[in-house]
PDB file of C-alpha atoms and ligand atoms in Angstrom:
ATOM      1  CA  MET F1194     172.675 102.381 106.892  1.00 64.00           C
ATOM      2  CA  SER F1195     174.581  99.237 106.011  1.00 82.00           C
ATOM      3  CA  ARG F1196     172.885  95.931 106.666  1.00 92.00           C
ATOM      4  CA  GLN F1197     173.715  93.920 109.741  1.00 97.00           C
ATOM      5  CA  ARG F1198     176.020  90.959 109.248  1.00 98.00           C
ATOM      6  CA  VAL F1199     175.391  87.343 110.233  1.00 98.00           C
ATOM      7  CA  LEU F1200     178.004  84.604 110.310  1.00 98.00           C
ATOM      8  CA  VAL F1201     176.647  81.168 109.354  1.00 98.00           C
ATOM      9  CA  THR F1202     179.042  78.382 110.353  1.00 98.00           C
ATOM     10  CA  SER F1203     178.196  75.855 107.633  1.00 98.00           C
ATOM     11  CA  ASN F1204     177.451  75.834 103.922  1.00 98.00           C
ATOM     12  CA  GLU F1205     174.872  73.088 104.493  1.00 97.00           C
ATOM     13  CA  VAL F1206     172.258  75.058 106.409  1.00 98.00           C
ATOM     14  CA  PRO F1207     168.851  74.172 104.914  1.00 97.00           C
ATOM     15  CA  GLN F1208     167.792  76.713 102.312  1.00 97.00           C
ATOM     16  CA  ALA F1209     164.667  77.803 104.176  1.00 97.00           C
ATOM     17  CA  GLY F1210     166.842  79.208 106.966  1.00 98.00           C
ATOM     18  CA  ILE F1211     169.255  80.918 104.591  1.00 98.00           C
ATOM     19  CA  ASP F1212     166.397  82.449 102.596  1.00 98.00           C
ATOM     20  CA  LEU F1213     164.913  83.947 105.761  1.00 98.00           C
ATOM     21  CA  LEU F1214     168.201  85.458 106.856  1.00 98.00           C
ATOM     22  CA  LYS F1215     169.052  86.761 103.394  1.00 97.00           C
ATOM     23  CA  THR F1216     165.967  88.940 103.272  1.00 95.00           C
ATOM     24  CA  LYS F1217     167.313  91.018 106.154  1.00 96.00           C
ATOM     25  CA  PHE F1218     171.048  90.676 106.540  1.00 98.00           C
ATOM     26  CA  ASP F1219     174.377  90.268 104.781  1.00 98.00           C
ATOM     27  CA  LEU F1220     175.523  86.697 105.311  1.00 98.00           C
ATOM     28  CA  THR F1221     178.982  85.252 105.617  1.00 98.00           C
ATOM     29  CA  ILE F1222     178.582  81.520 105.017  1.00 98.00           C
ATOM     30  CA  LEU F1223     181.684  79.556 105.915  1.00 98.00           C
ATOM     31  CA  PRO F1224     182.713  77.380 102.993  1.00 96.00           C
ATOM     32  CA  SER F1225     182.499  73.928 104.546  1.00 95.00           C
ATOM     33  CA  PRO F1226     179.722  71.730 105.988  1.00 96.00           C
ATOM     34  CA  VAL F1227     181.467  71.617 109.370  1.00 94.00           C
ATOM     35  CA  SER F1228     183.788  74.556 109.866  1.00 96.00           C
ATOM     36  CA  THR F1229     186.731  74.406 112.243  1.00 97.00           C
ATOM     37  CA  ARG F1230     186.957  76.581 115.320  1.00 97.00           C
ATOM     38  CA  GLU F1231     189.808  78.463 113.662  1.00 97.00           C
ATOM     39  CA  GLN F1232     187.617  79.288 110.667  1.00 97.00           C
ATOM     40  CA  VAL F1233     184.883  80.558 112.968  1.00 98.00           C
ATOM     41  CA  LEU F1234     187.242  82.658 115.100  1.00 98.00           C
ATOM     42  CA  GLN F1235     188.861  84.146 112.053  1.00 98.00           C
ATOM     43  CA  ALA F1236     185.605  85.106 110.368  1.00 98.00           C
ATOM     44  CA  LEU F1237     183.624  86.229 113.411  1.00 98.00           C
ATOM     45  CA  PRO F1238     184.853  89.801 114.125  1.00 97.00           C
ATOM     46  CA  GLY F1239     182.544  92.404 112.621  1.00 96.00           C
ATOM     47  CA  HIS F1240     179.407  90.246 112.696  1.00 98.00           C
ATOM     48  CA  ASP F1241     176.218  91.135 114.560  1.00 98.00           C
ATOM     49  CA  ALA F1242     175.041  87.559 115.005  1.00 98.00           C
ATOM     50  CA  ILE F1243     176.368  84.028 114.774  1.00 98.00           C
ATOM     51  CA  TYR F1244     174.254  81.134 113.522  1.00 98.00           C
ATOM     52  CA  LEU F1245     175.712  77.873 114.855  1.00 98.00           C
ATOM     53  CA  ALA F1246     174.968  74.975 112.561  1.00 97.00           C
ATOM     54  CA  SER F1247     176.965  72.538 114.686  1.00 92.00           C
ATOM     55  CA  HIS F1248     178.161  72.387 118.248  1.00 92.00           C
ATOM     56  CA  HIS F1249     180.851  75.064 118.253  1.00 95.00           C
ATOM     57  CA  VAL F1250     181.801  75.963 121.796  1.00 97.00           C
ATOM     58  CA  VAL F1251     180.798  79.534 122.619  1.00 98.00           C
ATOM     59  CA  ASN F1252     182.870  80.674 125.554  1.00 98.00           C
ATOM     60  CA  LYS F1253     184.813  83.721 126.766  1.00 97.00           C
ATOM     61  CA  GLU F1254     187.487  83.173 124.132  1.00 97.00           C
ATOM     62  CA  LEU F1255     185.035  83.226 121.243  1.00 98.00           C
ATOM     63  CA  LEU F1256     183.086  86.170 122.654  1.00 98.00           C
ATOM     64  CA  ASP F1257     186.291  88.156 123.141  1.00 97.00           C
ATOM     65  CA  VAL F1258     187.304  87.469 119.558  1.00 97.00           C
ATOM     66  CA  ALA F1259     183.842  88.478 118.316  1.00 97.00           C
ATOM     67  CA  GLY F1260     184.105  91.896 119.878  1.00 93.00           C
ATOM     68  CA  PRO F1261     181.357  94.305 120.920  1.00 94.00           C
ATOM     69  CA  ARG F1262     179.348  94.171 117.713  1.00 96.00           C
ATOM     70  CA  LEU F1263     178.022  90.652 118.377  1.00 98.00           C
ATOM     71  CA  LYS F1264     174.464  90.769 119.720  1.00 98.00           C
ATOM     72  CA  VAL F1265     172.932  87.347 119.068  1.00 98.00           C
ATOM     73  CA  VAL F1266     174.081  83.733 119.405  1.00 98.00           C
ATOM     74  CA  SER F1267     171.677  81.303 117.744  1.00 98.00           C
ATOM     75  CA  THR F1268     172.270  77.562 117.877  1.00 98.00           C
ATOM     76  CA  ALA F1269     170.415  75.229 115.535  1.00 98.00           C
ATOM     77  CA  SER F1270     170.037  72.597 118.236  1.00 96.00           C
ATOM     78  CA  ALA F1271     167.914  71.859 121.260  1.00 95.00           C
ATOM     79  CA  GLY F1272     170.897  71.081 123.476  1.00 94.00           C
ATOM     80  CA  TYR F1273     173.050  73.990 124.529  1.00 96.00           C
ATOM     81  CA  ASP F1274     175.776  72.394 126.609  1.00 95.00           C
ATOM     82  CA  HIS F1275     178.277  73.841 124.111  1.00 96.00           C
ATOM     83  CA  LEU F1276     177.259  77.382 125.077  1.00 98.00           C
ATOM     84  CA  ASP F1277     178.410  79.250 128.161  1.00 98.00           C
ATOM     85  CA  VAL F1278     174.953  80.773 128.566  1.00 98.00           C
ATOM     86  CA  PRO F1279     175.683  82.752 131.777  1.00 98.00           C
ATOM     87  CA  GLU F1280     178.725  84.355 130.140  1.00 98.00           C
ATOM     88  CA  ILE F1281     176.830  85.162 126.935  1.00 98.00           C
ATOM     89  CA  LYS F1282     174.016  86.783 128.909  1.00 98.00           C
ATOM     90  CA  ARG F1283     176.388  88.590 131.239  1.00 97.00           C
ATOM     91  CA  ARG F1284     177.661  90.402 128.167  1.00 97.00           C
ATOM     92  CA  GLY F1285     174.122  91.437 127.242  1.00 97.00           C
ATOM     93  CA  LEU F1286     173.823  89.175 124.194  1.00 98.00           C
ATOM     94  CA  LYS F1287     170.649  87.332 123.208  1.00 98.00           C
ATOM     95  CA  VAL F1288     170.985  83.566 122.967  1.00 98.00           C
ATOM     96  CA  GLY F1289     168.487  81.116 121.521  1.00 98.00           C
ATOM     97  CA  ASN F1290     168.076  77.443 120.580  1.00 98.00           C
ATOM     98  CA  THR F1291     165.581  75.276 118.672  1.00 97.00           C
ATOM     99  CA  PRO F1292     163.674  72.970 121.030  1.00 95.00           C
ATOM    100  CA  HIS F1293     160.219  71.529 120.190  1.00 96.00           C
ATOM    101  CA  VAL F1294     160.756  71.378 116.418  1.00 97.00           C
ATOM    102  CA  LEU F1295     162.950  68.297 116.867  1.00 97.00           C
ATOM    103  CA  THR F1296     161.035  66.624 119.682  1.00 98.00           C
ATOM    104  CA  ALA F1297     159.089  64.196 117.491  1.00 98.00           C
ATOM    105  CA  ALA F1298     162.106  63.189 115.403  1.00 98.00           C
ATOM    106  CA  VAL F1299     164.223  62.460 118.484  1.00 98.00           C
ATOM    107  CA  ALA F1300     161.363  60.543 120.112  1.00 98.00           C
ATOM    108  CA  GLU F1301     161.035  58.418 116.963  1.00 98.00           C
ATOM    109  CA  VAL F1302     164.711  57.539 117.199  1.00 98.00           C
ATOM    110  CA  ALA F1303     164.250  56.627 120.857  1.00 98.00           C
ATOM    111  CA  VAL F1304     161.470  54.205 119.905  1.00 98.00           C
ATOM    112  CA  MET F1305     163.626  52.736 117.130  1.00 98.00           C
ATOM    113  CA  LEU F1306     166.590  52.203 119.470  1.00 98.00           C
ATOM    114  CA  THR F1307     164.377  50.791 122.212  1.00 98.00           C
ATOM    115  CA  LEU F1308     162.904  48.164 119.915  1.00 98.00           C
ATOM    116  CA  SER F1309     166.166  47.454 118.085  1.00 98.00           C
ATOM    117  CA  ALA F1310     168.095  46.888 121.302  1.00 98.00           C
ATOM    118  CA  ALA F1311     165.307  44.842 122.892  1.00 98.00           C
ATOM    119  CA  ARG F1312     164.958  42.606 119.835  1.00 98.00           C
ATOM    120  CA  ARG F1313     168.692  42.297 119.164  1.00 98.00           C
ATOM    121  CA  ALA F1314     168.537  43.786 115.675  1.00 98.00           C
ATOM    122  CA  TYR F1315     172.257  44.428 115.316  1.00 98.00           C
ATOM    123  CA  GLU F1316     173.283  41.082 116.787  1.00 98.00           C
ATOM    124  CA  GLY F1317     170.845  39.327 114.455  1.00 98.00           C
ATOM    125  CA  ARG F1318     172.450  40.929 111.443  1.00 98.00           C
ATOM    126  CA  ILE F1319     175.883  39.831 112.646  1.00 98.00           C
ATOM    127  CA  LYS F1320     174.623  36.254 112.980  1.00 98.00           C
ATOM    128  CA  ILE F1321     173.471  36.268 109.366  1.00 98.00           C
ATOM    129  CA  ILE F1322     176.721  37.724 108.098  1.00 98.00           C
ATOM    130  CA  GLU F1323     178.720  35.161 110.081  1.00 98.00           C
ATOM    131  CA  ASN F1324     176.599  32.345 108.713  1.00 98.00           C
ATOM    132  CA  LYS F1325     175.315  31.538 112.205  1.00 98.00           C
ATOM    133  CA  TRP F1326     171.585  31.607 111.592  1.00 98.00           C
ATOM    134  CA  GLU F1327     169.908  29.008 113.807  1.00 98.00           C
ATOM    135  CA  SER F1328     166.237  28.251 114.097  1.00 91.00           C
ATOM    136  CA  ARG F1329     166.020  26.636 117.529  1.00 97.00           C
ATOM    137  CA  PRO F1330     163.288  27.820 119.908  1.00 97.00           C
ATOM    138  CA  GLN F1331     165.619  29.466 122.397  1.00 98.00           C
ATOM    139  CA  TRP F1332     167.683  31.348 119.844  1.00 98.00           C
ATOM    140  CA  MET F1333     168.083  35.142 119.928  1.00 98.00           C
ATOM    141  CA  LEU F1334     165.272  35.825 122.351  1.00 98.00           C
ATOM    142  CA  GLY F1335     164.683  39.440 123.194  1.00 98.00           C
ATOM    143  CA  ARG F1336     162.665  41.432 125.681  1.00 98.00           C
ATOM    144  CA  ASP F1337     159.062  42.625 125.451  1.00 98.00           C
ATOM    145  CA  LEU F1338     157.931  46.190 125.742  1.00 98.00           C
ATOM    146  CA  ARG F1339     154.450  44.891 126.437  1.00 98.00           C
ATOM    147  CA  GLY F1340     153.903  44.681 130.164  1.00 98.00           C
ATOM    148  CA  SER F1341     157.301  46.194 130.936  1.00 98.00           C
ATOM    149  CA  THR F1342     158.299  49.072 133.190  1.00 99.00           C
ATOM    150  CA  VAL F1343     159.773  51.930 131.190  1.00 99.00           C
ATOM    151  CA  GLY F1344     161.797  54.484 133.137  1.00 99.00           C
ATOM    152  CA  ILE F1345     162.423  57.909 131.623  1.00 98.00           C
ATOM    153  CA  VAL F1346     165.346  59.897 132.970  1.00 98.00           C
ATOM    154  CA  GLY F1347     164.217  63.485 132.366  1.00 97.00           C
ATOM    155  CA  LEU F1348     160.533  63.961 131.523  1.00 98.00           C
ATOM    156  CA  GLY F1349     160.971  67.099 129.401  1.00 97.00           C
ATOM    157  CA  ASN F1350     159.422  67.594 125.984  1.00 96.00           C
ATOM    158  CA  ILE F1351     161.362  64.712 124.472  1.00 97.00           C
ATOM    159  CA  GLY F1352     160.757  62.386 127.425  1.00 98.00           C
ATOM    160  CA  GLN F1353     157.028  63.103 127.231  1.00 98.00           C
ATOM    161  CA  ALA F1354     156.975  62.511 123.472  1.00 98.00           C
ATOM    162  CA  ILE F1355     158.676  59.155 123.998  1.00 98.00           C
ATOM    163  CA  VAL F1356     156.055  58.098 126.550  1.00 98.00           C
ATOM    164  CA  LYS F1357     153.246  59.058 124.141  1.00 98.00           C
ATOM    165  CA  ARG F1358     154.819  57.015 121.360  1.00 98.00           C
ATOM    166  CA  LEU F1359     155.490  53.951 123.515  1.00 98.00           C
ATOM    167  CA  LYS F1360     151.993  53.776 125.001  1.00 98.00           C
ATOM    168  CA  PRO F1361     150.488  51.811 122.079  1.00 98.00           C
ATOM    169  CA  PHE F1362     153.038  49.058 122.805  1.00 98.00           C
ATOM    170  CA  GLU F1363     151.039  48.236 125.956  1.00 98.00           C
ATOM    171  CA  VAL F1364     153.814  49.165 128.347  1.00 98.00           C
ATOM    172  CA  GLY F1365     152.860  48.095 131.882  1.00 98.00           C
ATOM    173  CA  ARG F1366     154.074  51.161 133.741  1.00 98.00           C
ATOM    174  CA  PHE F1367     155.872  54.398 133.022  1.00 99.00           C
ATOM    175  CA  ILE F1368     158.056  55.890 135.730  1.00 99.00           C
ATOM    176  CA  TYR F1369     160.348  58.903 135.556  1.00 98.00           C
ATOM    177  CA  SER F1370     163.013  60.634 137.581  1.00 98.00           C
ATOM    178  CA  GLY F1371     164.112  64.243 137.665  1.00 96.00           C
ATOM    179  CA  HIS F1372     163.922  67.243 139.930  1.00 95.00           C
ATOM    180  CA  SER F1373     160.266  67.045 140.788  1.00 96.00           C
ATOM    181  CA  ARG F1374     156.919  65.522 139.975  1.00 98.00           C
ATOM    182  CA  LYS F1375     155.363  67.099 136.908  1.00 97.00           C
ATOM    183  CA  GLN F1376     151.801  67.740 135.826  1.00 98.00           C
ATOM    184  CA  ALA F1377     152.780  66.325 132.416  1.00 98.00           C
ATOM    185  CA  GLY F1378     153.741  63.101 134.174  1.00 98.00           C
ATOM    186  CA  ASP F1379     150.344  62.902 135.867  1.00 98.00           C
ATOM    187  CA  ASP F1380     148.623  63.605 132.555  1.00 98.00           C
ATOM    188  CA  LEU F1381     150.544  60.773 130.894  1.00 98.00           C
ATOM    189  CA  GLY F1382     149.931  58.344 133.746  1.00 98.00           C
ATOM    190  CA  ALA F1383     153.649  58.232 134.576  1.00 98.00           C
ATOM    191  CA  THR F1384     154.833  57.932 138.173  1.00 98.00           C
ATOM    192  CA  PHE F1385     157.562  60.130 139.632  1.00 98.00           C
ATOM    193  CA  VAL F1386     160.192  58.037 141.438  1.00 98.00           C
ATOM    194  CA  SER F1387     163.692  58.539 142.800  1.00 98.00           C
ATOM    195  CA  PHE F1388     166.563  57.843 140.432  1.00 98.00           C
ATOM    196  CA  ALA F1389     167.528  54.862 142.614  1.00 98.00           C
ATOM    197  CA  ASP F1390     164.029  53.372 142.311  1.00 98.00           C
ATOM    198  CA  LEU F1391     163.990  54.010 138.574  1.00 98.00           C
ATOM    199  CA  LEU F1392     167.227  52.058 138.177  1.00 98.00           C
ATOM    200  CA  LYS F1393     165.948  49.200 140.289  1.00 98.00           C
ATOM    201  CA  GLU F1394     162.489  48.885 138.751  1.00 98.00           C
ATOM    202  CA  SER F1395     162.925  49.654 135.057  1.00 99.00           C
ATOM    203  CA  ASP F1396     163.081  47.084 132.278  1.00 99.00           C
ATOM    204  CA  PHE F1397     163.917  49.943 129.930  1.00 99.00           C
ATOM    205  CA  VAL F1398     165.817  53.030 131.021  1.00 99.00           C
ATOM    206  CA  ILE F1399     165.553  55.841 128.490  1.00 98.00           C
ATOM    207  CA  VAL F1400     167.821  58.836 128.949  1.00 98.00           C
ATOM    208  CA  ALA F1401     166.331  62.090 127.640  1.00 98.00           C
ATOM    209  CA  THR F1402     168.011  64.541 129.956  1.00 96.00           C
ATOM    210  CA  PRO F1403     170.277  67.448 129.017  1.00 94.00           C
ATOM    211  CA  LEU F1404     173.938  67.404 129.928  1.00 95.00           C
ATOM    212  CA  ASN F1405     174.937  69.460 132.953  1.00 95.00           C
ATOM    213  CA  ASN F1406     176.994  69.075 136.118  1.00 95.00           C
ATOM    214  CA  GLU F1407     174.305  66.935 137.706  1.00 96.00           C
ATOM    215  CA  THR F1408     173.862  64.545 134.790  1.00 97.00           C
ATOM    216  CA  THR F1409     177.479  64.050 133.700  1.00 98.00           C
ATOM    217  CA  ASN F1410     178.455  60.414 134.391  1.00 98.00           C
ATOM    218  CA  MET F1411     175.057  59.739 135.905  1.00 98.00           C
ATOM    219  CA  PHE F1412     175.406  56.206 134.543  1.00 98.00           C
ATOM    220  CA  ASN F1413     178.557  54.612 135.922  1.00 98.00           C
ATOM    221  CA  ASP F1414     179.677  51.326 137.501  1.00 98.00           C
ATOM    222  CA  ASN F1415     177.595  52.039 140.554  1.00 98.00           C
ATOM    223  CA  THR F1416     174.380  52.862 138.670  1.00 98.00           C
ATOM    224  CA  PHE F1417     174.701  49.943 136.252  1.00 98.00           C
ATOM    225  CA  ALA F1418     175.060  47.631 139.238  1.00 98.00           C
ATOM    226  CA  GLN F1419     171.658  48.825 140.479  1.00 98.00           C
ATOM    227  CA  MET F1420     169.889  48.022 137.194  1.00 98.00           C
ATOM    228  CA  LYS F1421     168.254  44.708 136.316  1.00 98.00           C
ATOM    229  CA  ASN F1422     170.518  42.405 134.357  1.00 98.00           C
ATOM    230  CA  THR F1423     167.674  42.164 131.846  1.00 98.00           C
ATOM    231  CA  ALA F1424     167.474  45.953 131.472  1.00 98.00           C
ATOM    232  CA  ILE F1425     167.955  47.931 128.299  1.00 98.00           C
ATOM    233  CA  LEU F1426     169.527  51.379 128.322  1.00 99.00           C
ATOM    234  CA  VAL F1427     168.646  53.883 125.614  1.00 99.00           C
ATOM    235  CA  ASN F1428     170.395  57.246 125.361  1.00 98.00           C
ATOM    236  CA  VAL F1429     169.038  60.044 123.181  1.00 98.00           C
ATOM    237  CA  GLY F1430     170.175  62.822 125.533  1.00 97.00           C
ATOM    238  CA  ARG F1431     173.887  63.490 125.545  1.00 97.00           C
ATOM    239  CA  GLY F1432     176.810  61.054 125.476  1.00 98.00           C
ATOM    240  CA  PRO F1433     178.608  62.134 128.661  1.00 98.00           C
ATOM    241  CA  VAL F1434     175.524  61.354 130.775  1.00 98.00           C
ATOM    242  CA  VAL F1435     176.761  57.764 130.440  1.00 98.00           C
ATOM    243  CA  ASN F1436     180.294  56.789 131.361  1.00 98.00           C
ATOM    244  CA  THR F1437     181.452  54.924 128.285  1.00 98.00           C
ATOM    245  CA  ASP F1438     183.959  52.616 129.987  1.00 98.00           C
ATOM    246  CA  ALA F1439     181.345  51.601 132.536  1.00 98.00           C
ATOM    247  CA  LEU F1440     178.824  50.975 129.763  1.00 98.00           C
ATOM    248  CA  VAL F1441     181.251  48.796 127.802  1.00 98.00           C
ATOM    249  CA  LYS F1442     181.889  46.756 130.942  1.00 98.00           C
ATOM    250  CA  ALA F1443     178.176  46.477 131.765  1.00 98.00           C
ATOM    251  CA  LEU F1444     177.340  45.259 128.256  1.00 98.00           C
ATOM    252  CA  ARG F1445     180.277  42.899 128.036  1.00 98.00           C
ATOM    253  CA  ASN F1446     179.649  41.347 131.474  1.00 98.00           C
ATOM    254  CA  HIS F1447     175.871  41.278 130.949  1.00 98.00           C
ATOM    255  CA  THR F1448     175.295  43.506 133.956  1.00 98.00           C
ATOM    256  CA  ILE F1449     172.588  44.857 131.650  1.00 98.00           C
ATOM    257  CA  PHE F1450     171.034  43.218 128.599  1.00 98.00           C
ATOM    258  CA  ALA F1451     171.589  45.745 125.829  1.00 98.00           C
ATOM    259  CA  ALA F1452     171.915  49.398 124.899  1.00 98.00           C
ATOM    260  CA  GLY F1453     170.610  51.622 122.132  1.00 98.00           C
ATOM    261  CA  LEU F1454     172.619  54.783 121.610  1.00 98.00           C
ATOM    262  CA  ASP F1455     172.112  57.833 119.458  1.00 98.00           C
ATOM    263  CA  VAL F1456     174.620  59.769 121.530  1.00 98.00           C
ATOM    264  CA  MET F1457     177.854  58.624 123.119  1.00 98.00           C
ATOM    265  CA  ASN F1458     181.164  59.856 124.397  1.00 98.00           C
ATOM    266  CA  PRO F1459     183.265  60.574 122.427  1.00 98.00           C
ATOM    267  CA  GLU F1460     181.565  61.770 119.256  1.00 96.00           C
ATOM    268  CA  PRO F1461     182.501  60.942 116.596  1.00 96.00           C
ATOM    269  CA  LEU F1462     183.134  57.459 117.973  1.00 98.00           C
ATOM    270  CA  PRO F1463     186.417  56.087 116.572  1.00 98.00           C
ATOM    271  CA  SER F1464     185.838  53.097 114.309  1.00 98.00           C
ATOM    272  CA  ASP F1465     187.998  50.864 116.513  1.00 98.00           C
ATOM    273  CA  HIS F1466     186.180  51.786 119.732  1.00 98.00           C
ATOM    274  CA  PRO F1467     185.300  48.819 122.025  1.00 98.00           C
ATOM    275  CA  LEU F1468     181.607  49.820 122.009  1.00 98.00           C
ATOM    276  CA  LEU F1469     181.459  48.827 118.362  1.00 98.00           C
ATOM    277  CA  SER F1470     182.659  45.312 119.131  1.00 97.00           C
ATOM    278  CA  LEU F1471     179.628  44.599 121.310  1.00 98.00           C
ATOM    279  CA  PRO F1472     176.753  42.736 119.650  1.00 98.00           C
ATOM    280  CA  ASN F1473     174.310  44.030 122.289  1.00 98.00           C
ATOM    281  CA  ALA F1474     174.909  47.699 121.506  1.00 98.00           C
ATOM    282  CA  VAL F1475     172.782  49.270 118.777  1.00 98.00           C
ATOM    283  CA  ILE F1476     174.532  52.480 117.816  1.00 98.00           C
ATOM    284  CA  ILE F1477     173.700  55.283 115.413  1.00 98.00           C
ATOM    285  CA  PRO F1478     175.764  58.448 114.883  1.00 98.00           C
ATOM    286  CA  HIS F1479     173.733  61.206 116.607  1.00 97.00           C
ATOM    287  CA  LEU F1480     170.903  61.220 114.078  1.00 98.00           C
ATOM    288  CA  GLY F1481     168.055  62.185 116.417  1.00 97.00           C
ATOM    289  CA  SER F1482     167.062  65.320 114.535  1.00 97.00           C
ATOM    290  CA  ALA F1483     168.385  64.193 111.161  1.00 97.00           C
ATOM    291  CA  THR F1484     165.284  64.250 108.982  1.00 98.00           C
ATOM    292  CA  VAL F1485     164.761  66.568 106.037  1.00 97.00           C
ATOM    293  CA  LYS F1486     161.796  68.350 107.597  1.00 98.00           C
ATOM    294  CA  THR F1487     163.182  68.578 111.113  1.00 98.00           C
ATOM    295  CA  ARG F1488     166.500  70.030 109.995  1.00 97.00           C
ATOM    296  CA  SER F1489     164.644  72.544 107.853  1.00 98.00           C
ATOM    297  CA  ASP F1490     162.399  73.515 110.773  1.00 98.00           C
ATOM    298  CA  MET F1491     165.462  73.886 112.995  1.00 98.00           C
ATOM    299  CA  ALA F1492     167.040  76.179 110.407  1.00 98.00           C
ATOM    300  CA  THR F1493     164.001  78.442 110.137  1.00 98.00           C
ATOM    301  CA  THR F1494     163.682  78.589 113.917  1.00 98.00           C
ATOM    302  CA  ALA F1495     167.366  79.407 114.401  1.00 98.00           C
ATOM    303  CA  ALA F1496     167.128  82.027 111.637  1.00 98.00           C
ATOM    304  CA  GLN F1497     164.041  83.555 113.245  1.00 98.00           C
ATOM    305  CA  ASN F1498     165.926  83.721 116.547  1.00 98.00           C
ATOM    306  CA  VAL F1499     168.623  85.745 114.774  1.00 98.00           C
ATOM    307  CA  ILE F1500     166.052  88.037 113.145  1.00 98.00           C
ATOM    308  CA  ASN F1501     164.127  88.656 116.357  1.00 98.00           C
ATOM    309  CA  GLY F1502     167.330  89.220 118.313  1.00 98.00           C
ATOM    310  CA  LEU F1503     168.708  91.752 115.862  1.00 98.00           C
ATOM    311  CA  GLU F1504     165.340  93.482 115.597  1.00 97.00           C
ATOM    312  CA  GLY F1505     165.113  93.813 119.367  1.00 96.00           C
ATOM    313  CA  LYS F1506     162.202  91.404 119.774  1.00 97.00           C
ATOM    314  CA  PRO F1507     162.028  88.371 122.095  1.00 97.00           C
ATOM    315  CA  LEU F1508     163.572  85.299 120.485  1.00 98.00           C
ATOM    316  CA  VAL F1509     161.320  82.406 119.491  1.00 97.00           C
ATOM    317  CA  TYR F1510     163.175  80.254 122.039  1.00 97.00           C
ATOM    318  CA  GLU F1511     165.354  82.285 124.306  1.00 97.00           C
ATOM    319  CA  LEU F1512     167.763  80.755 126.799  1.00 97.00           C
TER     320      LEU F1512
HETATM  321  O1  LIG V1668     171.438  66.807 119.719  1.00 94.89           O
HETATM  322  C1  LIG V1668     170.745  67.541 119.104  1.00 94.89           C
HETATM  323  C2  LIG V1668     170.303  68.821 119.554  1.00 94.89           C
HETATM  324  O2  LIG V1668     170.640  69.216 120.678  1.00 94.89           O
HETATM  325  O3  LIG V1668     169.605  69.489 118.798  1.00 94.89           O
END
């Protein structure tokens, strides 16, 4: 019997993942680091599984093009807002992602952005470059984590990992919002509050929620107006949770103090975007999981999802 065929959408998938897949299947590896949708659609027919190395949208169109042979969709990411999961499952396909293996890396980035935004790291660098270094006592003062109230929007795995990492900074109080109070929150000493109370009470608001209908544009003119004008917003979830125009306004008008962003809308952010002109916005280009080990772990997990799916076993992380 001929071997099953797996389409891999990038030629930069870490070797550990490729090696795993190669032992079992014939691979078609698209010849660019980030393939276009056209390349994917053209190559897909005749494959039993697709390994998504970046956020290709999997919808009816793609599934129709794939045809009946496709059995597994495996995304090398924790987020799956690019997948039409109900449609994939309706067609009887297995679909999996790679949570947990990137939790620590993303939480580390959240800590970095929290501190960088609070202590004006980007603005400080601009001052040096512009030859505006002053040494007066009231110059470039930031905000303390110590004694502060940190609000986590979405206390999932990543939100919990952020709380654990921020604790040694002697944070005064952790609060979180979401659907319901969680045992993990109790275990961490974090208090469940309404979203409105979180906005009102937090010195730091850290977004670690997935993107869905409920969370799209959750931060807008109205929500920024409810935050403290000393507050710092950090987003490591998904860009569209925050309305970008509203954020630009809030930062420019000092409705809030600063922001630290790993994700934003749009991505990639154009180099002339107004967000980049704001000294109180610390921005990195969606690097949450971008460490050598984490990307390798994501690749082996996504590969194992493919293997399990094609061998009729439960996926490691099944959606
Ligand atoms: O954003 C990164 C991921 O969802 O893995």
